[in-house]
PDB file of C-alpha atoms and ligand atoms in Angstrom:
ATOM      1  CA  MET A  14      55.984 -66.378 -13.032  1.00 79.00           C
ATOM      2  CA  ARG A  15      55.088 -69.851 -13.512  1.00 77.00           C
ATOM      3  CA  ALA A  16      53.204 -71.578 -16.336  1.00 80.00           C
ATOM      4  CA  VAL A  17      49.659 -72.118 -15.191  1.00 83.00           C
ATOM      5  CA  PRO A  18      47.944 -75.349 -16.963  1.00 79.00           C
ATOM      6  CA  SER A  19      44.670 -74.869 -18.549  1.00 82.00           C
ATOM      7  CA  GLY A  20      41.583 -75.782 -16.949  1.00 92.00           C
ATOM      8  CA  ILE A  21      42.591 -75.416 -13.558  1.00 97.00           C
ATOM      9  CA  SER A  22      40.239 -75.796 -10.548  1.00 98.00           C
ATOM     10  CA  LEU A  23      40.262 -73.790  -7.381  1.00 98.00           C
ATOM     11  CA  GLY A  24      37.269 -73.460  -4.877  1.00 98.00           C
ATOM     12  CA  VAL A  25      36.083 -72.270  -1.350  1.00 98.00           C
ATOM     13  CA  VAL A  26      35.013 -74.935   1.004  1.00 98.00           C
ATOM     14  CA  GLY A  27      33.102 -73.665   4.054  1.00 97.00           C
ATOM     15  CA  ASP A  28      29.342 -74.564   5.575  1.00 96.00           C
ATOM     16  CA  PRO A  29      27.723 -72.645   4.600  1.00 92.00           C
ATOM     17  CA  VAL A  30      29.458 -71.533   2.106  1.00 94.00           C
ATOM     18  CA  GLU A  31      26.613 -70.490  -0.471  1.00 91.00           C
ATOM     19  CA  HIS A  32      26.587 -66.627   0.397  1.00 88.00           C
ATOM     20  CA  SER A  33      30.158 -66.475  -0.513  1.00 93.00           C
ATOM     21  CA  LEU A  34      30.958 -64.122  -3.229  1.00 96.00           C
ATOM     22  CA  SER A  35      34.644 -66.006  -3.609  1.00 98.00           C
ATOM     23  CA  PRO A  36      33.324 -67.883  -6.894  1.00 98.00           C
ATOM     24  CA  ARG A  37      31.905 -64.188  -8.808  1.00 97.00           C
ATOM     25  CA  MET A  38      35.699 -62.865  -7.640  1.00 98.00           C
ATOM     26  CA  HIS A  39      38.016 -65.121  -8.660  1.00 98.00           C
ATOM     27  CA  GLU A  40      36.221 -66.604 -11.770  1.00 98.00           C
ATOM     28  CA  ALA A  41      36.277 -62.690 -12.900  1.00 98.00           C
ATOM     29  CA  ALA A  42      39.761 -62.683 -12.059  1.00 98.00           C
ATOM     30  CA  LEU A  43      41.246 -65.596 -13.914  1.00 98.00           C
ATOM     31  CA  ARG A  44      39.053 -64.320 -16.904  1.00 97.00           C
ATOM     32  CA  SER A  45      40.710 -61.189 -16.256  1.00 98.00           C
ATOM     33  CA  VAL A  46      44.471 -62.988 -16.376  1.00 97.00           C
ATOM     34  CA  GLY A  47      43.866 -64.829 -19.756  1.00 96.00           C
ATOM     35  CA  ILE A  48      43.733 -68.430 -17.271  1.00 96.00           C
ATOM     36  CA  GLU A  49      41.107 -71.169 -18.384  1.00 96.00           C
ATOM     37  CA  GLY A  50      39.636 -72.429 -15.101  1.00 97.00           C
ATOM     38  CA  ARG A  51      36.818 -72.795 -12.447  1.00 97.00           C
ATOM     39  CA  TYR A  52      36.512 -71.619  -8.993  1.00 98.00           C
ATOM     40  CA  LEU A  53      33.446 -73.607  -7.290  1.00 98.00           C
ATOM     41  CA  ALA A  54      31.778 -73.278  -3.736  1.00 98.00           C
ATOM     42  CA  ILE A  55      31.775 -76.483  -1.744  1.00 98.00           C
ATOM     43  CA  ARG A  56      29.787 -77.239   1.084  1.00 98.00           C
ATOM     44  CA  VAL A  57      32.006 -79.403   3.606  1.00 98.00           C
ATOM     45  CA  PRO A  58      30.561 -79.922   6.860  1.00 97.00           C
ATOM     46  CA  GLN A  59      32.991 -79.995   9.495  1.00 96.00           C
ATOM     47  CA  ALA A  60      32.936 -83.894  10.279  1.00 97.00           C
ATOM     48  CA  GLU A  61      34.382 -84.685   6.635  1.00 98.00           C
ATOM     49  CA  PHE A  62      36.703 -81.914   5.993  1.00 98.00           C
ATOM     50  CA  GLU A  63      39.696 -84.031   6.116  1.00 97.00           C
ATOM     51  CA  ASP A  64      38.468 -86.446   3.828  1.00 98.00           C
ATOM     52  CA  ALA A  65      36.980 -83.856   1.868  1.00 98.00           C
ATOM     53  CA  ILE A  66      40.065 -82.160   0.959  1.00 98.00           C
ATOM     54  CA  ALA A  67      41.709 -85.296   0.526  1.00 97.00           C
ATOM     55  CA  HIS A  68      39.269 -85.783  -2.625  1.00 97.00           C
ATOM     56  CA  LEU A  69      39.792 -82.371  -3.759  1.00 98.00           C
ATOM     57  CA  ALA A  70      43.540 -82.939  -3.822  1.00 97.00           C
ATOM     58  CA  ALA A  71      43.105 -86.429  -5.692  1.00 96.00           C
ATOM     59  CA  CYS A  72      40.747 -84.536  -8.044  1.00 96.00           C
ATOM     60  CA  ARG A  73      43.800 -81.877  -8.900  1.00 95.00           C
ATOM     61  CA  PHE A  74      42.319 -79.076  -7.433  1.00 98.00           C
ATOM     62  CA  LEU A  75      45.213 -76.195  -7.125  1.00 98.00           C
ATOM     63  CA  GLY A  76      43.917 -74.264  -4.389  1.00 98.00           C
ATOM     64  CA  LEU A  77      41.006 -73.514  -1.947  1.00 98.00           C
ATOM     65  CA  ASN A  78      40.000 -70.577   0.071  1.00 98.00           C
ATOM     66  CA  VAL A  79      38.494 -71.898   3.662  1.00 97.00           C
ATOM     67  CA  THR A  80      35.573 -70.347   5.221  1.00 94.00           C
ATOM     68  CA  ILE A  81      33.502 -70.796   8.370  1.00 88.00           C
ATOM     69  CA  PRO A  82      33.835 -72.995  10.294  1.00 91.00           C
ATOM     70  CA  LEU A  83      36.727 -74.757   9.062  1.00 95.00           C
ATOM     71  CA  LYS A  84      39.696 -72.477   9.364  1.00 95.00           C
ATOM     72  CA  VAL A  85      40.984 -74.285  12.233  1.00 93.00           C
ATOM     73  CA  ALA A  86      40.751 -77.366  10.830  1.00 96.00           C
ATOM     74  CA  ALA A  87      42.878 -76.285   7.933  1.00 97.00           C
ATOM     75  CA  ALA A  88      45.979 -75.105   9.978  1.00 97.00           C
ATOM     76  CA  GLU A  89      45.596 -78.683  11.810  1.00 97.00           C
ATOM     77  CA  ILE A  90      45.366 -80.989   8.210  1.00 97.00           C
ATOM     78  CA  ALA A  91      48.268 -78.963   6.458  1.00 98.00           C
ATOM     79  CA  THR A  92      51.729 -77.731   6.787  1.00 98.00           C
ATOM     80  CA  THR A  93      53.110 -74.251   6.723  1.00 98.00           C
ATOM     81  CA  ASP A  94      55.705 -71.585   6.219  1.00 98.00           C
ATOM     82  CA  ASP A  95      53.447 -68.854   7.762  1.00 98.00           C
ATOM     83  CA  PRO A  96      54.199 -67.538  11.130  1.00 98.00           C
ATOM     84  CA  ILE A  97      50.949 -66.552  11.331  1.00 98.00           C
ATOM     85  CA  VAL A  98      49.693 -70.009  11.759  1.00 97.00           C
ATOM     86  CA  GLU A  99      52.149 -70.860  13.679  1.00 97.00           C
ATOM     87  CA  ASP A 100      51.182 -68.299  16.150  1.00 97.00           C
ATOM     88  CA  ILE A 101      47.511 -68.602  16.143  1.00 96.00           C
ATOM     89  CA  HIS A 102      46.515 -72.315  14.492  1.00 95.00           C
ATOM     90  CA  VAL A 103      44.223 -70.616  12.158  1.00 95.00           C
ATOM     91  CA  ALA A 104      44.604 -70.771   8.283  1.00 96.00           C
ATOM     92  CA  ASN A 105      42.057 -69.409   5.280  1.00 97.00           C
ATOM     93  CA  CYS A 106      44.017 -70.422   2.371  1.00 98.00           C
ATOM     94  CA  LEU A 107      45.275 -74.249   1.127  1.00 98.00           C
ATOM     95  CA  LEU A 108      47.864 -74.898  -1.901  1.00 98.00           C
ATOM     96  CA  MET A 109      47.698 -78.378  -3.087  1.00 97.00           C
ATOM     97  CA  VAL A 110      50.484 -79.144  -5.062  1.00 95.00           C
ATOM     98  CA  ASP A 111      52.467 -82.520  -4.189  1.00 94.00           C
ATOM     99  CA  GLU A 112      51.430 -82.074  -0.427  1.00 96.00           C
ATOM    100  CA  VAL A 113      48.540 -79.564   1.389  1.00 98.00           C
ATOM    101  CA  ARG A 114      50.352 -76.174   2.756  1.00 98.00           C
ATOM    102  CA  CYS A 115      47.982 -73.524   4.202  1.00 98.00           C
ATOM    103  CA  ARG A 116      48.848 -69.902   4.907  1.00 98.00           C
ATOM    104  CA  ASN A 117      46.645 -67.089   6.837  1.00 98.00           C
ATOM    105  CA  PHE A 118      45.879 -64.135   4.464  1.00 98.00           C
ATOM    106  CA  ASP A 119      42.958 -62.903   6.731  1.00 98.00           C
ATOM    107  CA  VAL A 120      45.319 -61.142   9.027  1.00 98.00           C
ATOM    108  CA  PRO A 121      46.723 -58.890   6.111  1.00 98.00           C
ATOM    109  CA  GLY A 122      43.397 -58.805   4.470  1.00 98.00           C
ATOM    110  CA  PHE A 123      41.887 -57.560   7.856  1.00 98.00           C
ATOM    111  CA  LEU A 124      44.494 -55.179   8.028  1.00 98.00           C
ATOM    112  CA  SER A 125      44.284 -53.597   4.670  1.00 98.00           C
ATOM    113  CA  PRO A 126      41.013 -51.331   4.614  1.00 98.00           C
ATOM    114  CA  ILE A 127      41.974 -49.817   8.006  1.00 98.00           C
ATOM    115  CA  SER A 128      45.770 -49.509   7.809  1.00 97.00           C
ATOM    116  CA  TYR A 129      44.835 -45.675   7.871  1.00 97.00           C
ATOM    117  CA  LEU A 130      43.220 -45.616  11.860  1.00 98.00           C
ATOM    118  CA  SER A 131      45.839 -45.243  14.488  1.00 97.00           C
ATOM    119  CA  PRO A 132      46.417 -47.989  16.720  1.00 98.00           C
ATOM    120  CA  ASN A 133      44.067 -47.411  20.122  1.00 98.00           C
ATOM    121  CA  ALA A 134      41.478 -50.035  21.491  1.00 98.00           C
ATOM    122  CA  ALA A 135      38.820 -52.517  20.140  1.00 98.00           C
ATOM    123  CA  LEU A 136      35.786 -54.237  20.403  1.00 99.00           C
ATOM    124  CA  ILE A 137      35.567 -57.766  18.366  1.00 99.00           C
ATOM    125  CA  LEU A 138      32.035 -59.354  18.974  1.00 98.00           C
ATOM    126  CA  GLY A 139      32.486 -63.394  17.993  1.00 98.00           C
ATOM    127  CA  ALA A 140      35.426 -65.403  18.896  1.00 96.00           C
ATOM    128  CA  GLY A 141      36.118 -67.981  16.251  1.00 92.00           C
ATOM    129  CA  GLY A 142      38.745 -68.091  13.371  1.00 90.00           C
ATOM    130  CA  ALA A 143      37.925 -64.915  12.006  1.00 92.00           C
ATOM    131  CA  ALA A 144      37.649 -63.366  15.467  1.00 96.00           C
ATOM    132  CA  ALA A 145      41.242 -64.675  16.223  1.00 96.00           C
ATOM    133  CA  SER A 146      42.771 -63.475  12.802  1.00 96.00           C
ATOM    134  CA  ALA A 147      41.375 -59.869  13.494  1.00 98.00           C
ATOM    135  CA  ALA A 148      42.449 -59.880  17.146  1.00 98.00           C
ATOM    136  CA  TYR A 149      45.994 -60.777  16.124  1.00 98.00           C
ATOM    137  CA  ALA A 150      46.314 -58.584  13.615  1.00 98.00           C
ATOM    138  CA  LEU A 151      45.427 -55.596  15.603  1.00 98.00           C
ATOM    139  CA  LEU A 152      47.595 -56.699  18.904  1.00 98.00           C
ATOM    140  CA  LYS A 153      50.569 -57.098  16.487  1.00 98.00           C
ATOM    141  CA  SER A 154      49.905 -53.637  15.076  1.00 98.00           C
ATOM    142  CA  GLY A 155      49.677 -52.223  18.565  1.00 98.00           C
ATOM    143  CA  TRP A 156      46.014 -52.163  19.270  1.00 98.00           C
ATOM    144  CA  ASP A 157      44.344 -53.266  22.613  1.00 98.00           C
ATOM    145  CA  VAL A 158      42.042 -55.602  22.163  1.00 98.00           C
ATOM    146  CA  ALA A 159      38.240 -56.560  24.068  1.00 98.00           C
ATOM    147  CA  ILE A 160      36.515 -59.594  23.092  1.00 98.00           C
ATOM    148  CA  TRP A 161      32.540 -60.201  23.314  1.00 98.00           C
ATOM    149  CA  ASN A 162      31.091 -63.326  22.702  1.00 98.00           C
ATOM    150  CA  ARG A 163      28.064 -65.603  22.899  1.00 98.00           C
ATOM    151  CA  SER A 164      29.666 -68.295  24.768  1.00 98.00           C
ATOM    152  CA  PRO A 165      31.955 -67.128  27.546  1.00 98.00           C
ATOM    153  CA  SER A 166      34.417 -69.987  27.626  1.00 98.00           C
ATOM    154  CA  THR A 167      35.275 -69.638  23.738  1.00 97.00           C
ATOM    155  CA  GLY A 168      35.584 -65.943  24.173  1.00 98.00           C
ATOM    156  CA  THR A 169      37.873 -66.679  27.381  1.00 98.00           C
ATOM    157  CA  SER A 170      39.732 -69.320  25.791  1.00 98.00           C
ATOM    158  CA  LEU A 171      40.533 -67.070  22.999  1.00 97.00           C
ATOM    159  CA  CYS A 172      41.985 -63.940  25.093  1.00 98.00           C
ATOM    160  CA  ALA A 173      44.184 -66.671  26.615  1.00 98.00           C
ATOM    161  CA  ALA A 174      45.407 -67.801  23.767  1.00 97.00           C
ATOM    162  CA  LEU A 175      45.902 -64.174  22.573  1.00 98.00           C
ATOM    163  CA  ALA A 176      48.110 -63.035  25.499  1.00 98.00           C
ATOM    164  CA  PRO A 177      51.332 -63.542  24.193  1.00 98.00           C
ATOM    165  CA  PHE A 178      50.740 -61.146  21.901  1.00 98.00           C
ATOM    166  CA  GLY A 179      49.261 -57.766  23.494  1.00 98.00           C
ATOM    167  CA  ARG A 180      46.807 -56.630  25.951  1.00 98.00           C
ATOM    168  CA  VAL A 181      43.506 -58.411  25.594  1.00 98.00           C
ATOM    169  CA  GLU A 182      40.651 -58.948  27.541  1.00 98.00           C
ATOM    170  CA  PHE A 183      37.124 -60.858  27.530  1.00 98.00           C
ATOM    171  CA  ARG A 184      33.624 -58.520  28.239  1.00 98.00           C
ATOM    172  CA  ALA A 185      30.788 -59.925  29.560  1.00 98.00           C
ATOM    173  CA  GLU A 186      28.512 -57.660  27.588  1.00 98.00           C
ATOM    174  CA  PRO A 187      28.853 -56.261  23.705  1.00 98.00           C
ATOM    175  CA  ASN A 188      29.985 -52.821  25.665  1.00 98.00           C
ATOM    176  CA  PRO A 189      32.233 -50.642  23.008  1.00 98.00           C
ATOM    177  CA  GLU A 190      33.307 -48.162  25.840  1.00 98.00           C
ATOM    178  CA  GLY A 191      36.600 -46.597  25.076  1.00 98.00           C
ATOM    179  CA  CYS A 192      37.230 -47.874  22.105  1.00 98.00           C
ATOM    180  CA  SER A 193      37.414 -46.252  18.102  1.00 98.00           C
ATOM    181  CA  LEU A 194      36.735 -49.883  16.273  1.00 98.00           C
ATOM    182  CA  VAL A 195      34.305 -52.421  16.428  1.00 99.00           C
ATOM    183  CA  VAL A 196      34.607 -55.454  14.147  1.00 99.00           C
ATOM    184  CA  ASN A 197      31.584 -57.848  13.583  1.00 98.00           C
ATOM    185  CA  SER A 198      33.012 -61.645  13.380  1.00 97.00           C
ATOM    186  CA  THR A 199      29.966 -63.317  13.993  1.00 96.00           C
ATOM    187  CA  PRO A 200      28.058 -64.642  10.610  1.00 93.00           C
ATOM    188  CA  LEU A 201      25.054 -62.395  11.885  1.00 96.00           C
ATOM    189  CA  GLY A 202      25.119 -60.258   8.811  1.00 93.00           C
ATOM    190  CA  LEU A 203      24.978 -62.770   6.356  1.00 90.00           C
ATOM    191  CA  LYS A 204      21.053 -62.800   5.855  1.00 91.00           C
ATOM    192  CA  PRO A 205      18.911 -59.670   5.967  1.00 94.00           C
ATOM    193  CA  GLY A 206      17.597 -58.896   9.001  1.00 95.00           C
ATOM    194  CA  ASP A 207      20.240 -60.274  11.229  1.00 96.00           C
ATOM    195  CA  CYS A 208      22.426 -58.091  13.151  1.00 97.00           C
ATOM    196  CA  PRO A 209      24.884 -58.628  16.196  1.00 98.00           C
ATOM    197  CA  PRO A 210      24.195 -57.033  19.822  1.00 98.00           C
ATOM    198  CA  LEU A 211      26.190 -54.059  20.243  1.00 98.00           C
ATOM    199  CA  GLN A 212      25.621 -51.525  23.013  1.00 98.00           C
ATOM    200  CA  TRP A 213      25.638 -48.118  20.738  1.00 98.00           C
ATOM    201  CA  SER A 214      25.122 -45.954  23.521  1.00 98.00           C
ATOM    202  CA  ALA A 215      28.578 -46.399  24.354  1.00 98.00           C
ATOM    203  CA  LEU A 216      30.346 -46.243  21.510  1.00 98.00           C
ATOM    204  CA  ALA A 217      32.409 -43.164  20.806  1.00 97.00           C
ATOM    205  CA  PRO A 218      31.273 -40.559  17.998  1.00 96.00           C
ATOM    206  CA  ASN A 219      34.726 -40.754  16.273  1.00 96.00           C
ATOM    207  CA  ALA A 220      34.416 -44.800  15.906  1.00 98.00           C
ATOM    208  CA  THR A 221      34.796 -46.640  12.974  1.00 98.00           C
ATOM    209  CA  VAL A 222      32.325 -50.228  12.703  1.00 98.00           C
ATOM    210  CA  TYR A 223      33.819 -52.970  10.512  1.00 98.00           C
ATOM    211  CA  ASP A 224      31.687 -55.860   9.550  1.00 98.00           C
ATOM    212  CA  LEU A 225      33.806 -59.049   8.466  1.00 97.00           C
ATOM    213  CA  ALA A 226      30.324 -60.800   7.466  1.00 95.00           C
ATOM    214  CA  TYR A 227      28.889 -59.268   3.896  1.00 94.00           C
ATOM    215  CA  ARG A 228      26.733 -59.549   1.642  1.00 90.00           C
ATOM    216  CA  ALA A 229      25.990 -57.975  -1.941  1.00 88.00           C
ATOM    217  CA  GLU A 230      25.041 -55.164  -0.441  1.00 90.00           C
ATOM    218  CA  PRO A 231      26.077 -53.346   3.242  1.00 93.00           C
ATOM    219  CA  THR A 232      24.712 -55.390   5.912  1.00 97.00           C
ATOM    220  CA  ASP A 233      22.200 -54.168   8.562  1.00 98.00           C
ATOM    221  CA  LEU A 234      25.132 -53.509  11.426  1.00 98.00           C
ATOM    222  CA  LEU A 235      26.890 -51.120   8.987  1.00 98.00           C
ATOM    223  CA  ALA A 236      22.998 -49.701   7.490  1.00 98.00           C
ATOM    224  CA  GLU A 237      22.582 -48.843  11.627  1.00 98.00           C
ATOM    225  CA  ALA A 238      26.624 -47.632  11.997  1.00 98.00           C
ATOM    226  CA  ALA A 239      26.211 -45.136   8.906  1.00 98.00           C
ATOM    227  CA  ARG A 240      22.155 -44.195   9.806  1.00 98.00           C
ATOM    228  CA  ARG A 241      23.864 -43.258  13.646  1.00 98.00           C
ATOM    229  CA  GLY A 242      26.588 -41.403  11.623  1.00 98.00           C
ATOM    230  CA  PHE A 243      29.617 -43.661  12.640  1.00 98.00           C
ATOM    231  CA  ALA A 244      32.530 -44.432   9.904  1.00 98.00           C
ATOM    232  CA  THR A 245      32.081 -48.152   8.519  1.00 98.00           C
ATOM    233  CA  VAL A 246      34.233 -50.424   6.838  1.00 98.00           C
ATOM    234  CA  ASP A 247      32.641 -53.191   4.731  1.00 98.00           C
ATOM    235  CA  GLY A 248      33.980 -56.901   4.818  1.00 97.00           C
ATOM    236  CA  ARG A 249      33.794 -57.221   0.979  1.00 97.00           C
ATOM    237  CA  GLU A 250      37.132 -55.077   1.234  1.00 98.00           C
ATOM    238  CA  MET A 251      38.908 -57.550   3.516  1.00 98.00           C
ATOM    239  CA  LEU A 252      37.470 -60.328   1.152  1.00 98.00           C
ATOM    240  CA  VAL A 253      39.544 -58.549  -1.748  1.00 98.00           C
ATOM    241  CA  GLU A 254      42.684 -58.320   0.028  1.00 98.00           C
ATOM    242  CA  GLN A 255      43.143 -61.791   1.281  1.00 98.00           C
ATOM    243  CA  GLY A 256      41.540 -63.134  -2.168  1.00 98.00           C
ATOM    244  CA  ALA A 257      44.045 -61.588  -3.717  1.00 98.00           C
ATOM    245  CA  LEU A 258      46.759 -62.360  -1.788  1.00 98.00           C
ATOM    246  CA  ALA A 259      45.300 -66.243  -2.348  1.00 98.00           C
ATOM    247  CA  PHE A 260      45.605 -65.476  -6.101  1.00 98.00           C
ATOM    248  CA  GLU A 261      49.042 -64.271  -6.330  1.00 98.00           C
ATOM    249  CA  TRP A 262      49.954 -67.536  -4.028  1.00 98.00           C
ATOM    250  CA  TRP A 263      48.173 -69.837  -5.897  1.00 98.00           C
ATOM    251  CA  LEU A 264      49.303 -68.504  -9.326  1.00 97.00           C
ATOM    252  CA  ASP A 265      52.345 -66.214  -8.778  1.00 97.00           C
ATOM    253  CA  ARG A 266      51.577 -63.311 -10.754  1.00 97.00           C
ATOM    254  CA  PRO A 267      49.732 -60.312  -9.415  1.00 98.00           C
ATOM    255  CA  ALA A 268      45.888 -60.280  -9.051  1.00 98.00           C
ATOM    256  CA  PRO A 269      43.741 -58.158 -10.815  1.00 98.00           C
ATOM    257  CA  ARG A 270      42.278 -55.939  -7.812  1.00 98.00           C
ATOM    258  CA  GLU A 271      40.226 -53.346  -9.667  1.00 98.00           C
ATOM    259  CA  VAL A 272      38.470 -56.555 -11.289  1.00 98.00           C
ATOM    260  CA  MET A 273      38.062 -58.088  -8.077  1.00 98.00           C
ATOM    261  CA  ARG A 274      36.856 -55.191  -6.314  1.00 98.00           C
ATOM    262  CA  GLN A 275      34.342 -54.466  -9.591  1.00 98.00           C
ATOM    263  CA  SER A 276      33.033 -57.874  -9.648  1.00 98.00           C
ATOM    264  CA  ILE A 277      31.907 -57.876  -6.255  1.00 97.00           C
ATOM    265  CA  GLY A 278      30.033 -54.206  -6.578  1.00 95.00           C
ATOM    266  CA  LEU A 279      32.994 -52.330  -4.683  1.00 95.00           C
ATOM    267  CA  PRO A 280      33.598 -48.797  -6.327  1.00 93.00           C
TER     268      PRO A 280
HETATM  269  P1  NDP B 314      33.275 -69.580  13.322  1.00 97.41           P
HETATM  270  O1  NDP B 314      32.204 -70.492  13.407  1.00 97.41           O
HETATM  271  O2  NDP B 314      34.696 -69.974  13.513  1.00 97.41           O
HETATM  272  O3  NDP B 314      33.228 -68.455  14.369  1.00 97.41           O
HETATM  273  C1  NDP B 314      31.708 -67.853  14.402  1.00 97.41           C
HETATM  274  C2  NDP B 314      31.529 -67.232  15.797  1.00 97.41           C
HETATM  275  O4  NDP B 314      30.350 -66.120  15.986  1.00 97.41           O
HETATM  276  C3  NDP B 314      31.833 -67.691  17.221  1.00 97.41           C
HETATM  277  O5  NDP B 314      32.429 -66.671  18.075  1.00 97.41           O
HETATM  278  C4  NDP B 314      30.210 -67.726  17.555  1.00 97.41           C
HETATM  279  O6  NDP B 314      29.751 -67.996  18.749  1.00 97.41           O
HETATM  280  C5  NDP B 314      29.146 -66.536  17.202  1.00 97.41           C
HETATM  281  N1  NDP B 314      28.384 -66.987  16.651  1.00 97.41           N
HETATM  282  C6  NDP B 314      27.513 -67.865  15.724  1.00 97.41           C
HETATM  283  N2  NDP B 314      26.238 -67.432  15.397  1.00 97.41           N
HETATM  284  C7  NDP B 314      26.095 -66.795  16.496  1.00 97.41           C
HETATM  285  C8  NDP B 314      24.616 -65.750  17.036  1.00 97.41           C
HETATM  286  N3  NDP B 314      23.534 -66.497  16.234  1.00 97.41           N
HETATM  287  N4  NDP B 314      24.811 -64.906  17.900  1.00 97.41           N
HETATM  288  C9  NDP B 314      25.761 -64.546  18.427  1.00 97.41           C
HETATM  289  N5  NDP B 314      26.953 -65.014  18.005  1.00 97.41           N
HETATM  290  C10 NDP B 314      27.088 -65.907  17.192  1.00 97.41           C
HETATM  291  O7  NDP B 314      33.352 -68.201  12.025  1.00 97.41           O
HETATM  292  P2  NDP B 314      34.493 -67.621  11.493  1.00 97.41           P
HETATM  293  O8  NDP B 314      35.208 -66.923  12.248  1.00 97.41           O
HETATM  294  O9  NDP B 314      35.346 -68.353  10.271  1.00 97.41           O
HETATM  295  O10 NDP B 314      33.622 -66.558  10.706  1.00 97.41           O
HETATM  296  C11 NDP B 314      33.032 -65.502  10.797  1.00 97.41           C
HETATM  297  C12 NDP B 314      32.108 -64.744  10.067  1.00 97.41           C
HETATM  298  O11 NDP B 314      33.189 -63.715   9.363  1.00 97.41           O
HETATM  299  C13 NDP B 314      31.426 -65.090   9.092  1.00 97.41           C
HETATM  300  O12 NDP B 314      30.554 -64.560   8.578  1.00 97.41           O
HETATM  301  C14 NDP B 314      32.368 -64.953   7.864  1.00 97.41           C
HETATM  302  O13 NDP B 314      31.812 -64.886   6.659  1.00 97.41           O
HETATM  303  C15 NDP B 314      32.888 -63.723   8.186  1.00 97.41           C
HETATM  304  N6  NDP B 314      34.367 -63.641   7.718  1.00 97.41           N
HETATM  305  C16 NDP B 314      34.567 -62.799   6.691  1.00 97.41           C
HETATM  306  C17 NDP B 314      35.751 -62.235   5.573  1.00 97.41           C
HETATM  307  C18 NDP B 314      35.849 -61.440   5.294  1.00 97.41           C
HETATM  308  O14 NDP B 314      36.569 -62.047   4.443  1.00 97.41           O
HETATM  309  N7  NDP B 314      35.026 -60.247   5.051  1.00 97.41           N
HETATM  310  C19 NDP B 314      37.005 -63.423   6.449  1.00 97.41           C
HETATM  311  C20 NDP B 314      36.837 -64.294   7.309  1.00 97.41           C
HETATM  312  C21 NDP B 314      35.536 -64.177   7.617  1.00 97.41           C
HETATM  313  P3  NDP B 314      30.168 -69.175  19.711  1.00 97.41           P
HETATM  314  O15 NDP B 314      31.282 -69.283  20.102  1.00 97.41           O
HETATM  315  O16 NDP B 314      29.098 -68.826  20.934  1.00 97.41           O
HETATM  316  O17 NDP B 314      29.507 -70.175  19.091  1.00 97.41           O
END
């Protein structure tokens, strides 16, 4: 375990970022392992990303999480030893010691809460950075993947980029026919009243609905899925696992996962 100086600075950069539960989760984790430090949510517009990272590194920030819509930019500006970043060019975590390095903990974080599911076919709603990580995770685990996206050209481009890793197709409608898993990777769910489109009547009765968008309580999509009798997975589960892996990379010690769960309202 490496010695950690007192008064460390960590944070999450994104736009928007106010919704993030990461500050609450990481500050609880720091307190629990006795490290003095702060974890800030910092709004960074995409056009200012590179300058902002240089500034935060100069201010001696040790590590950053990267969220919507900056994950592709993070992979572009940092070096990496992570084969996932080399494959999909999407990163969600930066470590800033001597140089800026990046890794992708969204992929293992996404898989962790669904490790009990047998590989089948999945429909992903959205085609941004989180969708790329989720689709790659599923394909590498033996799933077939269908992607629906509001902008078809982005959806078809993502399918083409992921084709080397497994069977992936674009769907022109949010139609989950033949799928035992639906993953929402759009931000529709961050605000009450927002819900992504989904053709519920085509969803198999034993299907699971996994919402990457999260709030302090289940999203409208998860509430609707539960009302219809489907199994659900809350995006806070992924948040905890990717956050724990980031914590372990930054601080070289086991993350207090139970404390992190409780801090954001998970049992
Ligand atoms: P991106 O900006 O990279 O991608 C957003 C995607 O959502 C795009 O495909 C975009 O479509 C689509 N989209 C945006 N607005 C709408 C809308 N109004 N209607 C339909 N589609 C829309 O974001 P990320 O992939 O980084 O993040 C997506 C979500 O996943 C966020 O809510 C984020 O918080 C969540 N997330 C959660 C994690 C967790 O740990 N639980 C981890 C990672 C992400 P288009 O191409 O048409 O613009």
